Short mmCIF file of C-alpha atoms and ligand atoms in Angstrom, two decimals:
data_model
loop_
_atom_site.label_atom_id
_atom_site.label_comp_id
_atom_site.label_asym_id
_atom_site.label_seq_id
_atom_site.Cartn_x
_atom_site.Cartn_y
_atom_site.Cartn_z
CA MET A 1 94.59 135.41 158.20
CA ARG A 2 92.92 138.70 158.99
CA LEU A 3 91.41 140.42 155.98
CA ILE A 4 89.26 142.94 157.81
CA LEU A 5 90.50 145.73 160.03
CA GLY A 6 90.49 145.46 163.83
CA VAL A 7 89.49 148.31 166.14
CA GLU A 8 92.96 149.87 166.38
CA GLN A 9 93.47 149.62 162.63
CA GLN A 10 90.10 151.27 162.01
CA MET A 11 91.00 154.09 164.41
CA ILE A 12 94.18 155.01 162.58
CA GLN A 13 92.36 154.65 159.25
CA GLU A 14 89.71 157.05 160.53
CA VAL A 15 92.38 159.61 161.46
CA ALA A 16 93.81 159.39 157.94
CA ARG A 17 90.35 159.59 156.34
CA LYS A 18 89.40 162.70 158.32
CA ILE A 19 92.60 164.57 157.52
CA ALA A 20 92.48 163.55 153.88
CA LYS A 21 88.82 164.49 153.41
CA THR A 22 89.04 167.73 155.38
CA HIS A 23 92.40 169.06 154.23
CA PHE A 24 93.80 167.22 151.21
CA GLU A 25 90.78 166.65 148.95
CA ALA A 26 89.93 170.29 148.35
CA ARG A 27 93.58 171.17 147.62
CA ALA A 28 94.35 168.21 145.36
CA ALA A 29 93.52 170.02 142.10
CA GLU A 30 95.74 172.96 143.10
CA VAL A 31 98.59 170.63 144.09
CA ASP A 32 98.30 169.00 140.66
CA ARG A 33 98.14 172.34 138.83
CA LEU A 34 101.07 173.95 140.67
CA GLY A 35 103.23 170.81 140.49
CA LYS A 36 104.89 171.64 143.79
CA THR A 37 105.54 169.53 146.89
CA PRO A 38 102.51 169.96 149.21
CA TRP A 39 104.52 170.79 152.35
CA ASP A 40 101.38 171.74 154.35
CA ASN A 41 99.94 168.28 153.74
CA ILE A 42 103.25 166.64 154.59
CA ARG A 43 103.41 168.54 157.89
CA MET A 44 99.87 167.43 158.71
CA LEU A 45 100.74 163.79 158.01
CA ALA A 46 103.73 164.18 160.31
CA GLN A 47 101.74 165.84 163.11
CA ASN A 48 99.32 162.90 163.08
CA GLY A 49 102.02 160.24 163.10
CA LEU A 50 101.13 158.87 159.67
CA PHE A 51 104.72 158.54 158.38
CA GLY A 52 105.60 155.87 160.91
CA VAL A 53 102.39 153.88 161.33
CA ASN A 54 104.15 150.50 161.12
CA VAL A 55 107.54 151.58 162.49
CA PRO A 56 108.47 150.41 166.03
CA GLU A 57 107.94 153.05 168.72
CA MET A 58 111.62 152.91 169.73
CA PHE A 59 112.46 154.29 166.25
CA GLY A 60 109.91 157.11 166.22
CA GLY A 61 106.91 155.23 164.85
CA SER A 62 103.50 154.26 166.21
CA GLY A 63 104.33 150.56 166.50
CA GLY A 64 101.36 149.51 164.36
CA ASP A 65 101.24 146.86 161.65
CA MET A 66 101.35 146.79 157.87
CA LEU A 67 97.59 146.36 157.64
CA SER A 68 97.11 149.70 159.43
CA HIS A 69 99.72 151.25 157.17
CA VAL A 70 98.03 150.21 153.91
CA ALA A 71 94.63 151.27 155.25
CA THR A 72 95.92 154.80 155.93
CA ILE A 73 97.68 155.10 152.55
CA GLU A 74 94.44 154.19 150.77
CA GLU A 75 92.58 157.03 152.52
CA VAL A 76 95.23 159.61 151.67
CA ALA A 77 95.46 158.44 148.03
CA ALA A 78 91.67 158.63 147.64
CA ALA A 79 91.90 162.36 148.35
CA CYS A 80 95.30 163.34 146.89
CA ALA A 81 97.54 160.82 145.14
CA SER A 82 100.52 163.21 145.15
CA THR A 83 100.37 163.46 148.95
CA SER A 84 100.16 159.67 149.25
CA VAL A 85 103.44 159.39 147.30
CA ALA A 86 105.18 161.19 150.19
CA LEU A 87 103.95 158.37 152.45
CA SER A 88 104.81 155.53 150.07
CA THR A 89 108.28 156.90 149.34
CA GLN A 90 108.96 157.31 153.03
CA ALA A 91 107.95 153.64 153.49
CA LEU A 92 110.32 152.70 150.65
CA THR A 93 113.19 154.58 152.29
CA ILE A 94 112.53 153.27 155.80
CA ALA A 95 112.20 149.60 154.71
CA PRO A 96 115.90 148.84 154.04
CA PHE A 97 116.85 150.28 157.45
CA LEU A 98 114.29 148.10 159.23
CA ILE A 99 115.36 145.04 157.22
CA ALA A 100 119.14 145.44 157.35
CA GLY A 101 120.16 148.50 159.34
CA THR A 102 122.05 148.51 162.62
CA ASN A 103 120.35 149.91 165.73
CA GLU A 104 122.52 153.03 165.41
CA GLN A 105 121.44 153.53 161.79
CA LYS A 106 117.79 153.02 162.72
CA LYS A 107 118.03 155.50 165.58
CA GLN A 108 119.82 158.09 163.49
CA TYR A 109 117.83 157.81 160.24
CA VAL A 110 114.54 155.98 160.81
CA THR A 111 113.52 158.14 163.77
CA PRO A 112 113.31 161.46 161.87
CA LEU A 113 111.80 159.69 158.83
CA ALA A 114 109.11 157.93 160.88
CA LYS A 115 108.25 161.16 162.69
CA GLY A 116 107.99 162.94 159.34
CA GLU A 117 110.60 165.51 160.43
CA VAL A 118 112.45 164.92 157.15
CA LEU A 119 111.72 163.17 153.85
CA GLY A 120 113.70 160.27 152.43
CA SER A 121 114.44 158.99 148.93
CA PHE A 122 115.50 155.64 147.54
CA GLY A 123 117.73 155.86 144.46
CA ILE A 124 117.66 152.66 142.44
CA THR A 125 116.87 153.58 138.82
CA GLU A 126 119.56 154.75 136.39
CA PRO A 127 119.42 155.79 132.74
CA GLY A 128 120.45 152.24 131.72
CA ALA A 129 119.01 150.30 134.66
CA GLY A 130 115.23 150.37 135.09
CA SER A 131 113.43 147.04 135.22
CA ASP A 132 116.82 145.32 135.26
CA VAL A 133 117.84 146.59 138.68
CA ALA A 134 120.90 144.31 138.79
CA SER A 135 122.48 146.24 135.93
CA VAL A 136 123.18 149.39 137.99
CA THR A 137 126.51 151.01 137.20
CA THR A 138 126.82 153.61 139.99
CA THR A 139 130.09 152.62 141.63
CA ALA A 140 131.18 152.56 145.26
CA LYS A 141 134.96 152.13 145.52
CA ARG A 142 136.55 151.37 148.86
CA TYR A 143 139.51 153.36 150.17
CA GLY A 144 140.31 152.17 153.69
CA ASP A 145 137.32 152.91 155.90
CA GLU A 146 135.64 155.04 153.27
CA TYR A 147 133.86 154.58 149.95
CA ILE A 148 133.69 156.98 147.03
CA LEU A 149 130.39 156.92 145.10
CA ASN A 150 130.05 157.93 141.44
CA GLY A 151 127.09 157.64 139.11
CA GLN A 152 123.74 158.94 137.97
CA LYS A 153 120.23 158.11 139.18
CA VAL A 154 117.01 159.07 137.39
CA PHE A 155 113.33 159.40 138.37
CA ILE A 156 114.09 159.71 142.08
CA THR A 157 111.01 160.69 144.06
CA ASN A 158 111.48 163.59 146.50
CA ALA A 159 115.07 164.13 145.34
CA GLY A 160 116.15 167.58 146.47
CA ASP A 161 113.31 167.70 149.02
CA SER A 162 114.71 164.77 151.01
CA GLU A 163 117.41 164.92 153.65
CA ILE A 164 118.17 161.17 153.70
CA TYR A 165 119.01 159.04 150.63
CA VAL A 166 119.57 155.34 150.13
CA PHE A 167 121.48 154.53 146.94
CA VAL A 168 121.90 151.24 145.15
CA THR A 169 125.53 150.95 144.03
CA ARG A 170 127.94 148.46 142.52
CA THR A 171 130.89 147.34 144.65
CA SER A 172 131.99 144.46 142.39
CA GLN A 173 131.28 143.06 138.94
CA ASP A 174 129.21 140.15 140.28
CA ARG A 175 125.75 140.90 138.84
CA THR A 176 123.70 140.47 142.02
CA ASN A 177 126.31 139.83 144.74
CA GLY A 178 128.15 143.00 143.70
CA ILE A 179 125.38 145.34 144.76
CA THR A 180 125.55 147.38 147.98
CA LEU A 181 123.20 149.91 149.59
CA PHE A 182 124.54 153.14 151.07
CA VAL A 183 122.84 155.85 153.10
CA VAL A 184 123.89 159.34 152.03
CA GLU A 185 122.90 162.64 153.63
CA LYS A 186 121.69 165.52 151.50
CA ASP A 187 124.52 167.90 152.36
CA SER A 188 127.23 165.40 151.34
CA PRO A 189 129.72 167.13 149.00
CA GLY A 190 129.33 165.79 145.44
CA LEU A 191 125.61 164.96 145.74
CA ARG A 192 123.85 167.05 143.10
CA PHE A 193 120.25 167.22 141.92
CA GLY A 194 119.42 167.56 138.23
CA LYS A 195 116.34 168.12 136.13
CA LYS A 196 112.91 168.03 137.75
CA GLU A 197 110.62 165.91 135.55
CA ASP A 198 107.43 167.38 134.06
CA LYS A 199 105.04 164.49 134.61
CA MET A 200 101.64 163.21 133.47
CA GLY A 201 100.37 162.59 137.00
CA ILE A 202 101.28 162.75 140.70
CA ARG A 203 102.42 166.23 139.76
CA GLY A 204 102.70 167.35 143.37
CA SER A 205 105.42 164.78 143.93
CA THR A 206 108.92 165.84 142.90
CA THR A 207 110.82 163.46 140.59
CA ARG A 208 114.43 164.37 139.77
CA GLU A 209 117.76 163.20 138.45
CA VAL A 210 120.53 162.76 140.99
CA PHE A 211 124.27 162.89 140.34
CA LEU A 212 126.86 161.35 142.63
CA GLU A 213 130.26 162.91 141.95
CA ASP A 214 133.00 161.58 144.23
CA VAL A 215 130.62 161.42 147.18
CA LYS A 216 132.65 160.26 150.17
CA VAL A 217 130.89 158.11 152.81
CA SER A 218 132.05 156.00 155.73
CA LYS A 219 131.89 152.20 155.65
CA HIS A 220 129.33 152.62 158.46
CA ASN A 221 126.93 154.03 155.85
CA ILE A 222 126.46 150.58 154.29
CA LEU A 223 123.04 149.05 154.97
CA GLY A 224 123.61 145.39 155.74
CA HIS A 225 126.95 144.20 154.38
CA GLU A 226 128.85 144.83 151.17
CA GLY A 227 127.31 142.69 148.40
CA GLU A 228 123.99 142.16 150.18
CA GLY A 229 122.20 145.02 148.43
CA PHE A 230 120.27 143.01 145.86
CA LYS A 231 118.88 140.60 148.45
CA ILE A 232 117.84 143.48 150.72
CA LEU A 233 116.27 145.29 147.78
CA MET A 234 114.11 142.29 146.87
CA ASN A 235 112.92 142.10 150.50
CA VAL A 236 112.20 145.82 150.47
CA PHE A 237 109.99 145.40 147.39
CA ASN A 238 108.10 142.56 149.07
CA GLU A 239 107.10 145.04 151.77
CA THR A 240 106.51 148.11 149.66
CA ARG A 241 104.62 146.76 146.66
CA PRO A 242 101.44 146.28 148.75
CA VAL A 243 101.85 149.94 149.74
CA VAL A 244 101.70 150.93 146.06
CA GLY A 245 98.73 148.56 145.77
CA ALA A 246 97.00 150.46 148.58
CA GLN A 247 97.74 153.74 146.85
CA ALA A 248 96.14 152.34 143.68
CA VAL A 249 93.04 151.15 145.59
CA GLY A 250 92.75 154.64 147.09
CA ILE A 251 92.93 156.38 143.71
CA ALA A 252 90.28 153.97 142.35
CA LYS A 253 88.06 154.54 145.39
CA GLY A 254 88.33 158.32 145.04
CA ALA A 255 87.25 158.13 141.38
CA PHE A 256 84.48 155.63 142.13
CA ASP A 257 82.97 157.68 144.98
CA TYR A 258 82.95 160.78 142.83
CA SER A 259 81.27 158.91 139.94
CA VAL A 260 78.54 157.47 142.16
CA ASN A 261 77.56 160.94 143.38
CA TYR A 262 77.75 162.33 139.87
CA VAL A 263 75.52 159.73 138.20
CA LYS A 264 72.88 160.27 140.88
CA GLU A 265 72.78 164.01 140.11
CA ARG A 266 73.18 164.05 136.33
CA LYS A 267 69.97 163.84 134.30
CA GLN A 268 69.57 162.82 130.65
CA PHE A 269 66.51 161.59 128.74
CA GLY A 270 64.44 163.04 131.59
CA LYS A 271 65.91 160.88 134.33
CA SER A 272 68.98 160.38 136.45
CA ILE A 273 71.72 158.57 134.49
CA ALA A 274 72.07 156.28 137.54
CA SER A 275 68.78 154.69 136.46
CA PHE A 276 70.33 153.31 133.23
CA GLN A 277 71.32 149.67 133.59
CA MET A 278 74.49 150.12 131.54
CA VAL A 279 75.64 152.77 134.01
CA GLN A 280 74.76 150.50 136.95
CA SER A 281 76.67 147.65 135.30
CA MET A 282 79.78 149.85 135.06
CA LEU A 283 79.42 150.86 138.72
CA ALA A 284 79.03 147.21 139.72
CA ASP A 285 82.22 146.22 137.86
CA MET A 286 84.13 149.13 139.39
CA LYS A 287 82.97 148.25 142.89
CA MET A 288 83.79 144.53 142.52
CA GLN A 289 87.28 145.29 141.26
CA ILE A 290 88.03 147.76 144.06
CA GLU A 291 86.84 145.31 146.72
CA ALA A 292 88.89 142.48 145.21
CA ALA A 293 92.00 144.68 144.90
CA ARG A 294 91.70 145.80 148.53
CA LEU A 295 91.45 142.21 149.73
CA LEU A 296 94.58 141.27 147.81
CA VAL A 297 96.43 144.25 149.32
CA TYR A 298 95.22 143.25 152.80
CA LYS A 299 96.27 139.66 152.19
CA ALA A 300 99.82 140.68 151.25
CA ALA A 301 99.95 143.12 154.20
CA SER A 302 98.76 140.39 156.59
CA MET A 303 101.40 138.01 155.25
CA ILE A 304 104.04 140.64 156.02
CA ASP A 305 102.61 141.14 159.53
CA ARG A 306 102.79 137.39 160.13
CA ASN A 307 106.29 137.22 158.69
CA GLU A 308 105.17 134.45 156.34
CA ASN A 309 107.32 132.80 153.71
CA ASN A 310 106.75 133.35 150.03
CA ILE A 311 105.50 136.92 150.29
CA ALA A 312 107.00 138.02 146.94
CA PRO A 313 104.31 136.68 144.56
CA TYR A 314 101.50 138.01 146.77
CA SER A 315 103.10 141.44 147.04
CA SER A 316 103.41 141.43 143.25
CA MET A 317 99.78 140.32 142.82
CA ALA A 318 98.59 143.06 145.19
CA LYS A 319 100.55 145.77 143.36
CA CYS A 320 99.80 144.52 139.85
CA PHE A 321 96.10 143.78 140.30
CA ALA A 322 95.33 146.92 142.30
CA SER A 323 97.15 149.20 139.85
CA ASP A 324 95.42 147.61 136.84
CA VAL A 325 92.13 148.15 138.69
CA ALA A 326 93.05 151.79 139.41
CA MET A 327 93.69 152.38 135.73
CA LYS A 328 90.48 150.68 134.59
CA VAL A 329 88.27 152.25 137.27
CA THR A 330 89.58 155.78 136.67
CA ILE A 331 89.07 155.42 132.89
CA ASP A 332 85.51 154.24 133.57
CA ALA A 333 84.98 157.15 135.96
CA VAL A 334 85.94 159.58 133.17
CA GLN A 335 83.47 157.75 130.89
CA LEU A 336 80.66 158.02 133.44
CA LEU A 337 81.13 161.78 133.65
CA GLY A 338 80.97 162.05 129.84
CA GLY A 339 82.52 165.28 128.52
CA TYR A 340 82.85 166.65 132.04
CA GLY A 341 85.10 163.73 132.93
CA TYR A 342 87.59 165.04 130.38
CA ILE A 343 87.72 168.50 131.92
CA LYS A 344 90.13 169.56 134.64
CA ASP A 345 87.33 171.12 136.72
CA TYR A 346 86.36 167.55 137.67
CA PRO A 347 88.78 165.39 139.68
CA VAL A 348 88.47 162.11 137.75
CA GLU A 349 90.66 163.44 134.92
CA ARG A 350 93.48 163.97 137.44
CA MET A 351 92.84 160.61 139.07
CA MET A 352 93.15 158.86 135.69
CA ARG A 353 96.56 160.50 135.17
CA ASP A 354 97.62 159.73 138.74
CA ALA A 355 96.60 156.06 138.45
CA LYS A 356 99.01 155.36 135.56
CA ILE A 357 102.20 155.57 137.62
CA THR A 358 101.06 152.76 139.91
CA GLN A 359 101.41 150.37 136.96
CA ILE A 360 104.98 151.57 136.38
CA TYR A 361 106.98 152.28 139.52
CA GLU A 362 108.40 149.79 142.04
CA GLY A 363 108.59 147.36 139.13
CA THR A 364 106.32 147.60 136.07
CA ASN A 365 103.32 145.31 135.91
CA GLN A 366 105.11 143.17 133.30
CA ILE A 367 107.86 142.58 135.89
CA GLN A 368 105.21 141.71 138.53
CA ARG A 369 103.69 139.19 136.11
CA ILE A 370 107.13 137.63 135.57
CA ILE A 371 107.53 137.23 139.36
CA ILE A 372 104.05 135.71 139.70
CA GLY A 373 104.59 133.42 136.68
CA ASN A 374 107.95 132.21 138.01
CA HIS A 375 106.32 131.45 141.36
CA ILE A 376 103.54 129.42 139.71
CA LEU A 377 106.00 127.34 137.68
CA LYS A 378 108.81 126.97 140.20
CA ASP A 379 107.84 123.54 141.59
C1 LIG B 401 107.08 159.29 138.69
C2 LIG B 401 108.14 158.27 138.89
C3 LIG B 401 108.68 158.09 140.15
C4 LIG B 401 109.71 157.14 140.34
N1 LIG B 401 110.31 157.06 141.56
C5 LIG B 401 111.43 156.31 141.69
C6 LIG B 401 112.20 156.34 142.88
O1 LIG B 401 111.86 157.02 143.85
N2 LIG B 401 113.34 155.59 142.94
C7 LIG B 401 113.76 154.84 141.89
O2 LIG B 401 114.80 154.23 142.00
N3 LIG B 401 113.05 154.78 140.74
C8 LIG B 401 111.89 155.50 140.61
N4 LIG B 401 111.18 155.47 139.44
C9 LIG B 401 111.63 154.62 138.35
C10 LIG B 401 110.71 153.44 138.07
O3 LIG B 401 110.77 152.50 139.12
C11 LIG B 401 111.11 152.86 136.71
O4 LIG B 401 110.72 153.82 135.74
C12 LIG B 401 110.48 151.54 136.42
O5 LIG B 401 111.01 150.53 137.27
C13 LIG B 401 110.71 151.07 134.97
O6 LIG B 401 112.02 151.26 134.55
P1 LIG B 401 112.29 152.04 133.16
O7 LIG B 401 111.54 153.32 133.22
O8 LIG B 401 113.74 152.12 132.93
O9 LIG B 401 111.59 151.13 132.07
P2 LIG B 401 112.24 149.89 131.28
O10 LIG B 401 112.84 148.95 132.23
O11 LIG B 401 113.08 150.42 130.16
O12 LIG B 401 110.91 149.24 130.67
C14 LIG B 401 110.29 149.71 129.47
C15 LIG B 401 109.17 148.72 129.13
O13 LIG B 401 109.75 147.42 128.88
C16 LIG B 401 109.12 146.47 129.70
N5 LIG B 401 110.08 145.43 130.10
C17 LIG B 401 111.34 145.59 130.59
N6 LIG B 401 111.89 144.40 130.86
C18 LIG B 401 110.97 143.47 130.55
C19 LIG B 401 110.93 142.04 130.60
N7 LIG B 401 111.96 141.33 131.05
N8 LIG B 401 109.81 141.41 130.16
C20 LIG B 401 108.74 142.13 129.72
N9 LIG B 401 108.71 143.47 129.64
C21 LIG B 401 109.81 144.12 130.06
C22 LIG B 401 108.65 147.25 130.93
O14 LIG B 401 107.62 146.57 131.63
C23 LIG B 401 108.17 148.54 130.27
O15 LIG B 401 106.87 148.38 129.76
C24 LIG B 401 110.13 156.37 139.24
C25 LIG B 401 109.56 156.54 137.98
C26 LIG B 401 108.59 157.49 137.79
C27 LIG B 401 108.03 157.70 136.40
#
């Protein structure tokens, strides 16, 4: 199994690093302060083909692999976590099409998503259905060749900004076999966007409520078949949790790099604080955790690339470990900057707030631990 990047993977990573360092890093504080979608950054990601790194060329992507994809997300997240959420959410929206979509659906929807011409959203969460995805109550009722969708979704990333939506709905009372995925276009009558959330972190990423009020769609808008939604969703998470892991590694790396430069410059007791062993010990722990997290993300990504069995626990480990590392490393980065770490003029404060979401979305870290625990005990 390959756990280091090959030449092509390094090249695409380098493209992402250059753009992120040159264009996103300096704007990240402003993006956070304004709390608005960074459209300039999104356009730049699109121009450089970074929305479709691991999407087949015939559907608008670059035809690369998952390892390249996670390597690019890490670079973008290290500079601006909010911008990296545009990439990770696009990956989340594209995944069900690649897993279960027809060629027509892929051509119609994946192509503009992979080219970054439009944004996509995946609507799973509801007011009463968070960790327990199978308890969704948004209904899809069949009338001939059409379905009518009704319900409410919450916390939907890019809602209102996106043109293409995938919604998790209930087509029968069977807890898991009654779940069906539908693709819905933004201008569909009855699709309405509610409150925009005022968040702790990733403030440049829009998070909104969505209301589905008698939204009429064709039966051709089903992804996969009726009742297959839960199974598809679990496969989607297998592929997207390492992406969140990569985002977490990136946030941790951004905070770590800043801290290293800072401790070399900052003087107390007549010398650089980098000369204190307790500071070095913190840096050593941060570095070890980031390296270990990255390897776990690469392992899960490589398993996806090799289409291996039993990806779920490794995807969960990658997401859970990397996001716990991101939280710990960013807290330590704030500590290493002392009082300045607590001030918005320095980026580690923002990175600490941005890191928190990686422990929550795409399944909280308690849910990841349940998946890993079940895997350990299943035989
Ligand atoms: C910024 C942001 C962006 C998001 N983007 C999207 C999106 O694009 N699409 C989407 O569909 N959703 C999105 N979400 C929703 C996110 O995935 C959910 O918030 C998350 O899955 C948790 O669900 P919940 O908030 O309802 O928490 P709950 O499920 O109510 O959990 C509350 C607490 O209970 C714990 N818990 C729950 N069940 C168990 C259990 N069995 N054992 C142990 N502990 C348990 C949880 O771990 C958590 O600590 C987003 C959320 C945020 C904040």
